[in-house]
XYZ file of C-alpha atoms in Angstrom:
769
model
C 8.559 1.585 -49.055
C 8.296 1.595 -45.245
C 8.064 -1.727 -43.434
C 4.651 -1.081 -41.939
C 3.196 -0.013 -45.324
C 4.432 -3.226 -46.950
C 3.014 -5.248 -44.093
C -0.384 -3.590 -44.525
C -0.525 -4.583 -48.217
C 0.476 -8.185 -47.514
C -1.950 -8.404 -44.597
C -4.841 -6.974 -46.600
C -4.338 -9.620 -49.293
C -4.267 -12.379 -46.690
C -7.386 -10.930 -45.047
C -9.330 -11.005 -48.311
C -8.409 -14.653 -48.876
C -9.389 -15.535 -45.278
C -12.730 -13.708 -45.660
C -13.455 -15.630 -48.857
C -12.665 -18.844 -47.029
C -15.010 -17.980 -44.163
C -17.915 -17.300 -46.502
C -17.144 -20.327 -48.686
C -16.268 -18.444 -51.881
C -12.609 -19.415 -52.080
C -10.131 -21.613 -50.226
C -6.532 -20.428 -49.876
C -3.827 -22.940 -50.525
C -1.233 -23.836 -47.916
C 1.438 -22.431 -50.203
C -0.275 -19.020 -50.298
C -0.478 -18.841 -46.511
C 3.163 -19.863 -46.166
C 4.169 -17.213 -48.680
C 2.190 -14.562 -46.774
C 3.912 -15.519 -43.534
C 7.370 -15.507 -45.134
C 6.771 -12.076 -46.692
C 5.589 -10.575 -43.404
C 8.537 -12.011 -41.482
C 10.880 -10.724 -44.161
C 9.368 -7.237 -43.837
C 9.644 -7.433 -40.043
C 13.309 -8.330 -40.228
C 13.853 -5.291 -42.416
C 11.785 -2.995 -40.214
C 12.932 -4.020 -36.751
C 12.037 -1.292 -34.239
C 9.485 0.354 -36.552
C 5.750 0.485 -36.042
C 3.845 -1.688 -38.511
C 0.267 -2.842 -39.051
C -0.813 -6.463 -38.923
C -3.740 -8.640 -37.889
C -3.178 -11.924 -36.137
C -5.033 -14.834 -34.598
C -2.915 -15.357 -31.488
C -1.909 -18.763 -30.064
C -4.643 -18.873 -27.419
C -7.432 -17.941 -29.867
C -7.450 -14.186 -29.246
C -7.460 -11.865 -32.250
C -5.709 -8.517 -32.702
C -5.869 -6.107 -35.605
C -3.810 -2.959 -35.472
C -0.323 -1.575 -35.115
C 2.634 -3.383 -33.565
C 6.051 -2.465 -32.236
C 8.258 -5.571 -32.152
C 5.949 -8.168 -30.557
C 3.613 -5.753 -28.763
C 0.433 -3.906 -29.779
C 1.538 -0.301 -30.080
C -0.575 2.497 -31.533
C -4.236 2.045 -32.362
C -5.710 -1.406 -32.539
C -8.589 -3.732 -31.715
C -8.191 -6.795 -29.494
C -10.812 -9.551 -29.060
C -10.523 -12.051 -26.231
C -12.031 -15.510 -26.572
C -14.454 -14.817 -23.705
C -16.098 -11.980 -25.667
C -14.324 -8.965 -24.129
C -13.033 -6.411 -26.627
C -10.819 -3.327 -26.524
C -10.467 -0.761 -29.286
C -8.193 2.213 -28.859
C -4.634 3.257 -28.103
C -1.854 0.891 -27.019
C 1.664 1.389 -25.734
C 3.993 -1.620 -25.801
C 1.261 -4.118 -25.024
C -0.688 -1.988 -22.551
C -3.939 -0.149 -23.063
C -2.790 3.452 -22.810
C -4.661 6.555 -23.958
C -8.199 6.822 -25.336
C -10.121 3.623 -25.832
C -13.287 1.572 -25.420
C -13.533 -1.680 -23.474
C -16.686 -3.779 -23.773
C -17.822 -6.861 -21.881
C -19.961 -9.739 -23.237
C -22.634 -8.757 -20.682
C -23.181 -5.508 -22.613
C -21.253 -3.302 -20.177
C -18.917 -0.747 -21.730
C -16.252 1.737 -20.655
C -15.274 4.592 -22.940
C -12.546 6.960 -21.853
C -8.908 7.146 -20.797
C -6.657 4.211 -19.966
C -3.306 4.175 -18.222
C -1.045 1.131 -17.912
C -3.990 -1.179 -18.521
C -6.289 0.483 -15.989
C -9.349 2.640 -16.465
C -7.639 5.826 -15.334
C -8.645 9.416 -16.109
C -11.978 10.692 -17.418
C -14.359 8.076 -18.698
C -17.911 6.754 -18.872
C -18.917 3.292 -17.687
C -22.305 1.867 -18.668
C -23.316 -1.227 -16.741
C -25.223 -4.219 -18.101
C -28.316 -3.144 -16.133
C -28.334 0.361 -17.650
C -26.601 2.261 -14.846
C -24.005 4.818 -15.911
C -21.061 6.633 -14.323
C -19.418 9.672 -15.896
C -16.361 11.132 -14.218
C -12.854 10.523 -12.958
C -11.196 7.109 -12.531
C -8.013 5.879 -10.867
C -6.845 2.272 -11.349
C -10.291 0.927 -12.335
C -12.014 2.718 -9.458
C -14.155 5.840 -9.360
C -11.936 8.486 -7.804
C -12.472 12.233 -7.945
C -15.624 13.960 -9.138
C -18.251 11.962 -10.960
C -21.945 11.463 -11.628
C -23.496 8.044 -11.088
C -26.925 7.339 -12.556
C -28.266 4.121 -11.051
C -30.483 1.665 -12.896
C -33.329 2.183 -10.406
C -33.480 5.941 -11.105
C -31.323 7.218 -8.214
C -28.434 9.602 -8.946
C -25.276 10.679 -7.092
C -23.272 13.756 -8.108
C -20.171 14.411 -6.062
C -16.763 13.223 -4.899
C -15.521 9.632 -4.940
C -12.578 7.932 -3.264
C -11.378 4.493 -4.354
C -14.738 3.406 -5.708
C -16.958 4.781 -2.947
C -18.641 8.103 -2.267
C -16.403 10.220 -0.048
C -16.287 13.975 0.378
C -19.117 16.290 -0.609
C -21.944 15.085 -2.800
C -25.645 15.069 -3.613
C -27.730 11.904 -3.745
C -31.191 12.106 -5.301
C -33.660 9.272 -4.960
C -36.105 8.400 -7.728
C -39.006 9.569 -5.515
C -37.542 13.117 -5.384
C -35.990 13.077 -1.903
C -32.351 14.198 -1.873
C -29.385 14.626 0.452
C -26.607 17.221 0.145
C -23.570 17.005 2.377
C -20.613 14.899 3.455
C -19.911 11.230 2.716
C -17.416 8.646 3.930
C -16.760 5.102 2.678
C -19.918 5.090 0.584
C -22.316 6.203 3.330
C -23.729 9.495 4.534
C -21.303 10.613 7.216
C -20.651 14.094 8.612
C -22.659 17.284 8.198
C -25.461 17.478 5.682
C -29.089 18.189 4.828
C -31.872 15.811 3.842
C -34.800 17.200 1.847
C -38.105 15.354 1.497
C -40.643 15.991 -1.254
C -43.247 16.900 1.387
C -41.066 19.876 2.389
C -39.562 18.468 5.599
C -35.825 19.042 6.155
C -33.223 17.580 8.503
C -29.964 19.490 8.970
C -27.182 18.247 11.213
C -24.708 15.446 11.817
C -24.902 11.980 10.258
C -23.209 8.657 10.873
C -23.544 5.490 8.763
C -26.517 6.908 6.878
C -28.564 8.074 9.873
C -28.791 11.237 12.004
C -26.269 11.010 14.822
C -25.368 13.881 17.135
C -26.672 17.443 16.999
C -29.354 18.195 14.424
C -32.600 19.962 13.617
C -35.706 18.547 11.918
C -38.092 21.109 10.399
C -41.646 20.795 9.093
C -43.342 22.948 6.458
C -45.777 24.341 9.039
C -42.874 25.899 10.988
C -42.503 23.274 13.708
C -38.991 21.995 14.457
C -37.151 19.601 16.763
C -33.621 20.355 18.072
C -31.420 17.981 20.008
C -29.097 14.998 20.053
C -30.090 12.276 17.577
C -29.502 8.522 17.765
C -31.152 5.293 16.585
C -30.973 4.190 20.209
C -34.015 5.787 21.920
C -32.086 5.894 25.207
C -29.505 8.236 23.654
C -32.086 10.413 21.897
C -32.880 13.687 23.630
C -34.051 17.081 22.453
C -36.824 19.677 22.424
C -39.875 19.861 20.153
C -41.026 23.385 19.190
C -44.518 23.217 17.664
C -45.898 25.809 15.271
C -48.724 28.153 16.195
C -51.345 25.926 14.530
C -50.213 22.918 16.551
C -50.382 24.961 19.742
C -53.967 25.879 18.977
C -54.840 22.255 18.289
C -53.116 21.028 21.430
C -50.988 18.466 19.533
C -47.635 18.820 21.310
C -46.313 15.242 21.164
C -43.956 13.842 18.518
C -41.641 10.828 18.614
C -38.250 11.583 16.960
C -37.820 7.837 16.242
C -40.388 8.371 13.475
C -37.570 9.864 11.360
C -35.677 6.554 11.517
C -38.699 4.260 11.225
C -40.742 6.167 8.617
C -39.041 9.118 6.913
C -35.723 7.354 6.176
C -37.102 3.871 5.541
C -36.923 4.239 1.741
C -33.815 6.448 1.633
C -31.307 3.648 1.090
C -28.107 4.031 -0.932
C -27.628 1.719 -3.902
C -24.699 -0.663 -3.334
C -21.635 -0.389 -5.597
C -21.748 -2.597 -8.652
C -19.106 -5.245 -9.143
C -17.325 -5.836 -12.423
C -16.369 -9.550 -12.636
C -13.410 -8.968 -14.985
C -11.614 -5.628 -15.157
C -9.547 -4.495 -18.169
C -6.266 -4.792 -16.282
C -7.090 -8.396 -15.361
C -7.231 -9.457 -19.000
C -4.176 -11.374 -20.055
C -2.573 -10.484 -23.350
C -1.283 -13.221 -25.648
C 1.876 -12.024 -27.371
C 2.816 -12.733 -30.964
C 6.056 -14.715 -31.026
C 8.446 -13.469 -33.686
C 10.645 -15.870 -35.617
C 13.491 -13.401 -35.908
C 16.925 -14.884 -35.414
C 18.646 -14.127 -32.144
C 22.282 -14.702 -31.334
C 22.097 -17.258 -28.544
C 25.749 -16.693 -27.736
C 25.033 -13.231 -26.370
C 24.871 -13.403 -22.581
C 23.259 -10.759 -20.453
C 24.998 -8.949 -17.617
C 23.535 -8.611 -14.169
C 24.344 -5.589 -12.053
C 23.927 -4.816 -8.403
C 21.184 -2.493 -7.274
C 23.534 0.447 -6.890
C 25.490 -0.270 -10.059
C 28.800 -0.616 -8.185
C 29.394 -4.315 -8.728
C 29.049 -6.424 -11.841
C 27.903 -9.865 -10.842
C 28.713 -13.015 -12.846
C 26.559 -13.658 -15.909
C 23.253 -15.403 -15.477
C 24.071 -19.101 -15.672
C 20.649 -20.290 -16.617
C 18.916 -19.456 -19.866
C 15.823 -17.337 -19.572
C 12.600 -19.292 -19.667
C 9.835 -19.113 -22.208
C 7.497 -16.158 -22.144
C 4.260 -16.540 -20.250
C 1.032 -14.644 -20.722
C 1.573 -11.276 -19.072
C -0.987 -9.349 -17.150
C -1.746 -6.146 -19.028
C -1.792 -4.343 -15.685
C 1.840 -5.221 -15.171
C 4.901 -4.927 -17.341
C 4.737 -7.016 -20.488
C 7.586 -9.193 -19.413
C 8.406 -12.648 -18.187
C 10.388 -13.641 -15.133
C 13.228 -16.125 -14.999
C 14.551 -17.971 -11.961
C 17.545 -19.950 -10.851
C 17.782 -22.219 -7.844
C 18.654 -19.469 -5.336
C 17.640 -16.122 -6.736
C 15.013 -14.609 -9.018
C 15.796 -12.209 -11.830
C 13.365 -9.385 -12.446
C 13.697 -7.755 -15.833
C 12.014 -7.010 -19.125
C 12.299 -9.741 -21.738
C 11.049 -10.198 -25.278
C 9.149 -13.225 -26.565
C 12.363 -15.207 -27.049
C 13.426 -14.681 -23.449
C 16.016 -11.925 -23.940
C 16.167 -8.601 -22.152
C 14.396 -5.727 -23.848
C 16.328 -3.020 -22.049
C 18.675 -2.601 -19.115
C 20.027 -5.268 -16.807
C 17.953 -7.678 -14.718
C 17.671 -7.239 -10.961
C 18.828 -10.013 -8.694
C 16.296 -10.726 -5.966
C 17.393 -13.208 -3.281
C 14.925 -16.003 -2.780
C 12.989 -15.706 0.501
C 13.357 -19.053 2.253
C 13.844 -18.285 5.955
C 11.839 -16.519 8.569
C 13.729 -13.619 10.055
C 15.380 -14.007 13.436
C 16.354 -16.778 15.863
C 13.633 -18.447 17.924
C 14.208 -17.975 21.660
C 14.011 -21.504 23.019
C 15.045 -22.984 26.371
C 18.770 -22.509 26.871
C 18.871 -19.173 25.047
C 20.545 -16.441 27.112
C 17.368 -14.309 26.949
C 14.877 -17.136 27.497
C 13.956 -16.054 31.067
C 13.735 -12.412 29.995
C 11.245 -13.433 27.292
C 9.132 -15.335 29.849
C 9.154 -12.306 32.171
C 8.194 -10.012 29.335
C 5.292 -12.216 28.207
C 3.992 -12.645 31.738
C 4.200 -8.903 32.466
C 2.295 -7.967 29.289
C -0.368 -10.593 30.023
C -1.020 -9.241 33.514
C -0.877 -5.527 32.628
C -3.121 -5.779 29.541
C -5.557 -8.177 31.207
C -5.833 -6.111 34.369
C -9.427 -4.994 34.963
C -10.171 -1.298 34.944
C -12.485 1.344 33.536
C -13.171 1.188 29.791
C -10.435 2.900 27.755
C -11.184 6.434 26.602
C -9.542 8.779 24.111
C -10.361 11.752 26.319
C -7.489 11.602 28.793
C -6.614 13.943 31.614
C -3.194 15.676 31.572
C -2.161 13.608 34.594
C -2.268 10.448 32.437
C 0.746 11.755 30.472
C 2.832 12.576 33.534
C 6.180 10.667 33.308
C 5.715 9.833 36.967
C 2.525 7.943 36.073
C 4.017 4.444 36.362
C 3.107 1.306 38.265
C 5.381 -1.384 39.723
C 4.213 -4.997 40.064
C 6.140 -7.731 41.898
C 6.183 -11.202 40.325
C 7.352 -13.802 42.870
C 7.808 -17.363 41.516
C 5.087 -18.709 43.834
C 2.596 -16.099 42.638
C 0.578 -13.480 44.505
C -2.960 -12.137 44.690
C -2.607 -10.421 41.318
C 0.143 -12.457 39.618
C 0.235 -16.157 38.690
C 3.046 -18.536 39.665
C 5.808 -18.875 37.084
C 8.981 -20.946 36.516
C 11.291 -17.934 36.197
C 13.141 -16.048 38.903
C 11.507 -13.194 40.814
C 11.284 -9.928 38.925
C 9.565 -6.569 39.117
C 7.517 -5.106 36.282
C 6.894 -1.432 35.502
C 4.117 0.013 33.307
C 4.711 3.537 32.021
C 1.581 5.692 31.492
C -0.709 2.642 31.120
C -3.874 4.678 30.440
C -2.222 6.423 27.494
C -0.964 3.246 25.848
C -4.314 1.562 26.431
C -5.947 4.466 24.612
C -3.359 4.226 21.831
C -4.148 0.540 21.302
C -7.815 1.437 21.051
C -6.992 4.284 18.635
C -4.963 1.897 16.445
C -7.838 -0.637 16.559
C -5.829 -3.310 18.375
C -7.974 -5.921 20.093
C -6.707 -6.636 23.612
C -7.185 -10.415 23.309
C -5.397 -10.602 19.947
C -2.616 -8.407 21.329
C -2.024 -10.749 24.258
C -2.161 -13.870 22.079
C 0.405 -12.428 19.662
C 2.894 -11.514 22.411
C 2.061 -13.911 25.231
C 0.764 -16.994 23.421
C 2.409 -20.405 23.321
C 4.698 -19.377 20.463
C 8.132 -18.069 21.365
C 9.490 -14.704 20.278
C 12.234 -14.418 17.677
C 15.365 -12.361 18.355
C 16.759 -10.164 15.593
C 20.253 -8.781 15.485
C 20.450 -5.014 15.719
C 20.395 -3.354 12.281
C 21.658 -0.047 13.683
C 24.395 1.356 15.864
C 22.305 1.853 19.007
C 23.011 -1.606 20.407
C 19.314 -2.260 20.971
C 17.923 -5.776 20.591
C 14.779 -6.477 18.633
C 12.264 -9.257 19.196
C 9.523 -10.252 16.774
C 6.272 -12.017 17.647
C 5.614 -15.317 15.898
C 2.816 -13.826 13.786
C 5.087 -10.901 12.769
C 2.552 -8.319 13.948
C 4.580 -6.705 16.718
C 8.207 -5.793 17.262
C 9.720 -5.345 20.724
C 12.783 -3.117 21.063
C 15.007 -2.731 24.114
C 15.590 0.929 24.955
C 18.134 3.084 26.654
C 17.035 5.275 29.535
C 17.500 8.413 27.390
C 15.134 7.059 24.700
C 12.552 6.216 27.340
C 12.697 9.771 28.651
C 12.235 11.180 25.129
C 9.162 9.044 24.483
C 7.593 9.987 27.827
C 8.363 13.668 27.250
C 6.720 13.711 23.804
C 3.938 11.232 24.631
C 1.178 13.853 24.867
C 2.155 15.449 21.540
C 2.528 11.999 19.953
C -0.953 10.971 21.126
C -2.535 14.143 19.744
C -0.643 13.764 16.448
C -1.651 10.163 15.709
C -5.209 10.930 16.808
C -5.443 13.901 14.427
C -3.845 12.177 11.403
C -5.102 8.680 10.670
C -2.536 8.194 7.870
C 0.487 9.227 9.927
C 3.664 7.415 8.924
C 5.387 7.590 12.308
C 5.935 4.383 14.255
C 2.916 3.044 16.139
C 3.688 2.477 19.831
C 1.534 0.088 21.862
C 3.278 -0.172 25.231
C 6.272 0.995 27.267
C 7.528 -1.272 30.041
C 10.506 -2.181 32.202
C 11.658 -5.495 33.693
C 13.877 -5.321 36.795
C 15.586 -8.632 37.450
C 16.300 -9.730 41.013
C 19.769 -10.523 42.276
C 22.890 -8.503 43.008
C 23.016 -6.956 39.510
C 19.507 -5.474 39.760
C 19.519 -5.222 35.949
C 16.815 -3.111 34.317
C 15.615 -3.801 30.783
C 13.369 -1.152 29.270
C 11.494 -1.935 26.084
C 8.779 -0.577 23.827
C 6.241 -2.579 21.795
C 5.710 -1.311 18.235
C 3.892 -2.322 15.079
C 5.916 -4.280 12.521
C 5.851 -2.368 9.234
C 6.552 -5.522 7.206
C 3.792 -7.724 8.612
C 2.423 -8.898 5.264
C 1.852 -11.965 3.107
C 3.964 -10.351 0.400
C 7.638 -11.244 0.243
C 9.744 -8.167 0.939
C 12.461 -8.400 -1.708
C 14.329 -5.198 -0.864
C 14.553 -3.016 2.281
C 15.929 0.515 2.431
C 16.597 2.810 5.393
C 16.617 6.344 3.960
C 17.778 9.509 5.756
C 19.113 11.833 3.076
C 22.702 11.811 4.353
C 25.756 10.229 2.699
C 28.377 9.727 5.427
C 28.459 6.005 6.219
C 25.250 5.443 4.274
C 26.308 2.428 2.199
C 26.218 -1.244 3.090
C 29.537 -3.066 3.261
C 28.092 -6.238 1.724
C 28.779 -7.378 -1.799
C 25.917 -8.107 -4.169
C 26.102 -11.852 -3.577
C 25.951 -11.335 0.215
C 22.800 -9.184 0.140
C 19.751 -11.082 1.355
C 16.079 -10.170 1.317
C 16.405 -9.269 5.030
C 19.407 -6.964 4.465
C 18.588 -3.328 5.203
C 20.249 -1.183 2.545
C 20.972 2.547 2.867
C 20.852 5.777 0.904
C 23.855 5.136 -1.339
C 22.609 1.610 -2.075
C 19.311 2.959 -3.399
C 18.993 2.610 -7.141
C 15.298 3.425 -7.599
C 12.864 6.297 -7.768
C 9.452 5.476 -6.324
C 6.484 6.525 -8.466
C 3.166 6.962 -6.637
C -0.226 7.468 -8.268
C -1.283 11.139 -8.150
C -3.746 11.096 -5.254
C -1.472 8.884 -3.141
C 1.518 11.111 -3.892
C -0.383 14.209 -2.808
C -1.411 12.528 0.438
C 2.174 11.285 0.912
C 3.580 14.826 0.614
C 1.020 16.231 3.033
C 1.664 13.514 5.615
C 5.462 13.696 5.410
C 5.208 17.450 5.990
C 2.926 16.938 8.995
C 5.088 14.216 10.520
C 8.323 16.182 10.020
C 6.786 19.286 11.574
C 5.761 17.194 14.580
C 9.263 15.734 15.024
C 10.894 19.110 14.479
C 8.713 20.648 17.188
C 9.631 17.807 19.559
C 13.342 18.361 18.905
C 14.132 14.865 17.577
C 16.339 13.900 14.632
C 18.162 10.937 13.053
C 14.847 9.321 12.019
C 14.544 7.589 8.682
C 12.013 6.299 6.185
C 12.024 2.514 6.129
C 10.872 1.222 2.716
C 10.065 -2.353 1.734
C 9.654 -3.370 -1.921
C 7.787 -6.363 -3.276
C 8.434 -6.841 -7.003
C 5.270 -8.040 -8.701
C 7.257 -9.646 -11.524
C 8.933 -11.967 -9.024
C 5.593 -13.724 -8.341
C 4.939 -17.081 -9.917
C 1.929 -19.333 -9.864
C 4.080 -22.417 -9.202
C 5.259 -23.525 -5.773
C 3.252 -20.844 -3.981
C 2.081 -21.062 -0.423
C -1.690 -20.396 -0.625
C -2.850 -17.002 0.551
C -3.276 -16.791 4.314
C -1.673 -20.148 5.101
C 1.642 -20.865 6.759
C 4.099 -23.703 6.505
C 3.876 -25.767 9.712
C 6.809 -25.020 12.006
C 8.082 -26.168 15.353
C 9.479 -24.114 18.195
C 12.958 -25.076 17.131
C 12.757 -22.745 14.164
C 13.444 -24.994 11.188
C 15.576 -23.452 8.484
C 13.096 -24.719 5.909
C 10.449 -22.312 7.145
C 9.037 -20.232 4.331
C 7.354 -16.861 4.370
C 3.795 -17.119 2.987
C 3.276 -15.224 -0.249
C 0.281 -14.245 -2.279
C -0.066 -15.812 -5.696
C -0.339 -13.578 -8.751
C -4.094 -14.193 -8.919
C -4.544 -13.405 -5.219
C -2.525 -10.223 -5.596
C -4.504 -9.033 -8.610
C -7.707 -9.723 -6.693
C -6.372 -7.591 -3.819
C -5.415 -4.688 -6.061
C -8.353 -4.640 -8.422
C -11.359 -5.414 -6.226
C -12.905 -2.771 -4.011
C -12.603 -5.099 -1.021
C -8.884 -5.321 -1.694
C -8.542 -1.557 -1.832
C -9.857 -1.392 1.722
C -6.562 -2.971 2.888
C -4.479 -0.375 1.019
C -3.464 2.609 3.121
C -0.701 5.141 2.920
C 2.476 3.098 3.357
C 0.686 -0.275 3.494
C 0.025 -2.609 0.534
C 0.480 0.303 -1.871
C 0.592 -0.558 -5.594
C 3.199 1.622 -7.285
C 6.007 1.606 -9.820
C 9.723 2.014 -9.327
C 12.094 3.404 -11.923
C 15.644 2.221 -11.925
C 18.449 4.785 -11.673
C 22.174 4.778 -12.324
C 24.834 6.875 -10.627
C 27.286 8.528 -12.965
C 30.985 8.831 -12.114
C 31.745 12.080 -10.283
C 34.942 14.041 -9.849
C 36.733 14.345 -6.530
C 34.793 13.499 -3.379
C 31.392 14.596 -4.680
C 28.852 11.816 -4.166
C 25.710 11.583 -6.275
C 22.960 10.847 -3.744
C 20.256 10.124 -6.340
C 21.086 8.482 -9.650
C 19.818 9.374 -13.120
C 16.541 7.723 -14.237
C 16.988 4.978 -16.842
C 13.369 4.590 -17.954
C 13.231 0.984 -16.670
C 9.959 0.603 -14.746
C 8.819 -2.216 -12.485
C 5.416 -2.858 -10.887
C 5.774 -3.178 -7.119
C 3.913 -3.202 -3.809
C 5.356 -0.699 -1.323
C 5.493 -0.585 2.457
C 7.017 2.414 4.219
C 6.992 4.329 7.481
C 9.067 6.716 9.602
C 11.096 4.909 12.271
C 13.635 5.754 15.005
C 11.909 8.949 16.131
C 13.277 8.917 19.694
C 16.742 10.426 19.158
C 17.073 13.741 20.960
C 19.608 16.306 19.719
C 21.474 16.100 22.999
C 25.070 16.868 23.899
C 26.242 13.510 22.512
C 24.797 14.247 19.086
C 26.153 17.798 19.152
C 29.645 16.461 19.851
C 29.217 13.879 17.097
C 28.241 16.661 14.700
C 31.293 18.734 15.647
C 33.693 15.781 15.334
C 32.422 14.503 11.989
C 32.238 18.031 10.566
C 36.024 18.174 10.791
C 36.271 15.017 8.661
C 33.677 15.639 5.969
C 30.934 17.938 4.718
C 28.632 18.813 7.676
C 25.603 18.387 5.398
C 26.559 14.767 4.668
C 26.268 13.494 8.245
C 23.142 12.380 10.100
C 23.747 14.304 13.320
C 22.405 17.795 12.620
C 19.936 19.948 14.530
C 16.240 18.959 14.205
C 15.241 21.874 11.981
C 18.063 21.274 9.474
C 17.468 17.509 9.640
C 13.757 17.922 8.878
C 14.456 20.189 5.921
C 17.113 17.901 4.435
C 15.003 14.776 5.020
C 11.993 16.251 3.218
C 14.049 17.567 0.310
C 15.566 14.134 -0.199
C 12.373 12.088 0.210
C 10.465 14.296 -2.255
C 13.145 13.574 -4.856
C 13.079 9.838 -4.233
C 9.259 9.688 -4.245
C 7.629 11.375 -7.238
C 4.236 11.477 -8.919
C 3.678 8.809 -11.545
C 2.719 10.334 -14.882
């Protein structure tokens, strides 16, 4: 007899006795219950690894009836939470996966497809007030095509994006009026038509739910109004063309503001409904097995690339905690210095594979530039120059720039004497000269990237000192980081400055056309010329910091798709959370949700085409990984707060991190999704890989998938886009080609580099099934 069949028979007998007890017809003895438990455990020991059926009241009061695999619901089953929520449907190792129904105590219900604990796929949600949505879901949010029937009688049929109407759709009000056209972020936005029940029609442009721009309003009698529309009467202008009947009556006046004040007054869009508890936020209590485990067996820990076997974990794994169904059903163990991310069973032992060592994040990156530092005066000059150039009065910034604004000769020198001048304040540093390159362009870029001028100056020029980072590359450039981590300042060679100025017009048009571009965001290009006999010039560019986040970045990778010199020389124990690893250190495949993966492919293609056209190469994709399993609820810095620090840069400074609850709130609420963009705060999964031994000098660039999956938050972007394929790089290519395979080196022509980079990145990043 199979183990699960025997378990069913034993469980059914126990269920009958418990039912009799509940209704007062019979009371089971303690001996009977102990016998039932012993028989079930005996069957489990015999059927380890097999699927069996059982029903259990779990330690926290939850109840589950259905199939199990080891200690996890697996197959079809029904789970009741103590707060009244219930799920009935398919499970996969403790996660709701497949077809199922989730109901709330309020009366709300979702029936459809689940994936990794999320409402994901086709499904129907009925709200407690009677509203209903039928259509496509992604991670608990309406995404794709769907029909929403609101409780007040309104109806929307069209495209959705992350919980809000976006794309093309039709909204019908209960009074019969309806709109057909484009939407954005849950509001009418773009081109569309509004139809009223009285026969009137408006066709034209919309913005934030109202006519904005060119449009035509038509009446049933043949009259129409054509012009530029706006809620501001001062911006409204157009021409009224009356019908023949109106001409005969002499009624030739009409106020277009009547459309805003009368016709559209009742055409409001119902707000999105909020679900207080989503299925993936429900914690799952696991059934602890009493199976014997050999405590003498110690687990191995391997490095990320599988090259080095680290010493065994010295500390025993901790007890299992309630796992979020949205994440991996696993617990996390810690020692005093590092955290171990891995999959463990209810007794604290690894389910599969080896744990990942994650260095504990305890220090802020970089050295604070205080008085006495060799670059202290340079920092003061830099801060003062930015303050004056950004705060300089001028015409309002505009995105419509003349070609002359992009001329490399468009630069302005400013002299900063210590005693001050008419346009510069006095300062304690030596005299220096300051140069602004193409200031109108970079002012427009800051506006395009939604950077507030006051916040920008406070971040760079406030009372807090900058922090100096050592160069992670071979260029010899120095990097400085603002105290709030928002901006990074990089010193540049003259050749890099020329490349940026040459491609500035194309760069501006590219980032303006593609909001989700992954290329580095540039905010300013400047030069400091120090006085004295040396007449030293320091050129630098101000960029956005890709890793400005409250999440701890546990792993960093700089990926190019080449193999020559693309491995760190540090051992596993020397790798810190700030260490930038390379292609041959990578031991993961990144799995993106379908819609994000499609957008990722499109944007990588666009960005590579742009860089190929500009003749640049040697760029890379910088990736930061935050492992969700490494979060704990103990000893957490609250969200948004920082440990007090002094300008001396205490070594006890800690990087603020989001707690598990804060992170789930960010991922699962619609407000949280607003902060998720391509390459920023992206929930994803990574699959661990292993490189197999190869013969000769053949190097396996991407390892074989192991099936070990981890829930992560990803940050990524394309950096170092200012390397021209000049004579130096051509000579480097020729020299290294004599030593190794030409395809393995970074220095190749832009077209070949773009092709190789894309081929590699689209193997490392794949669609999550």
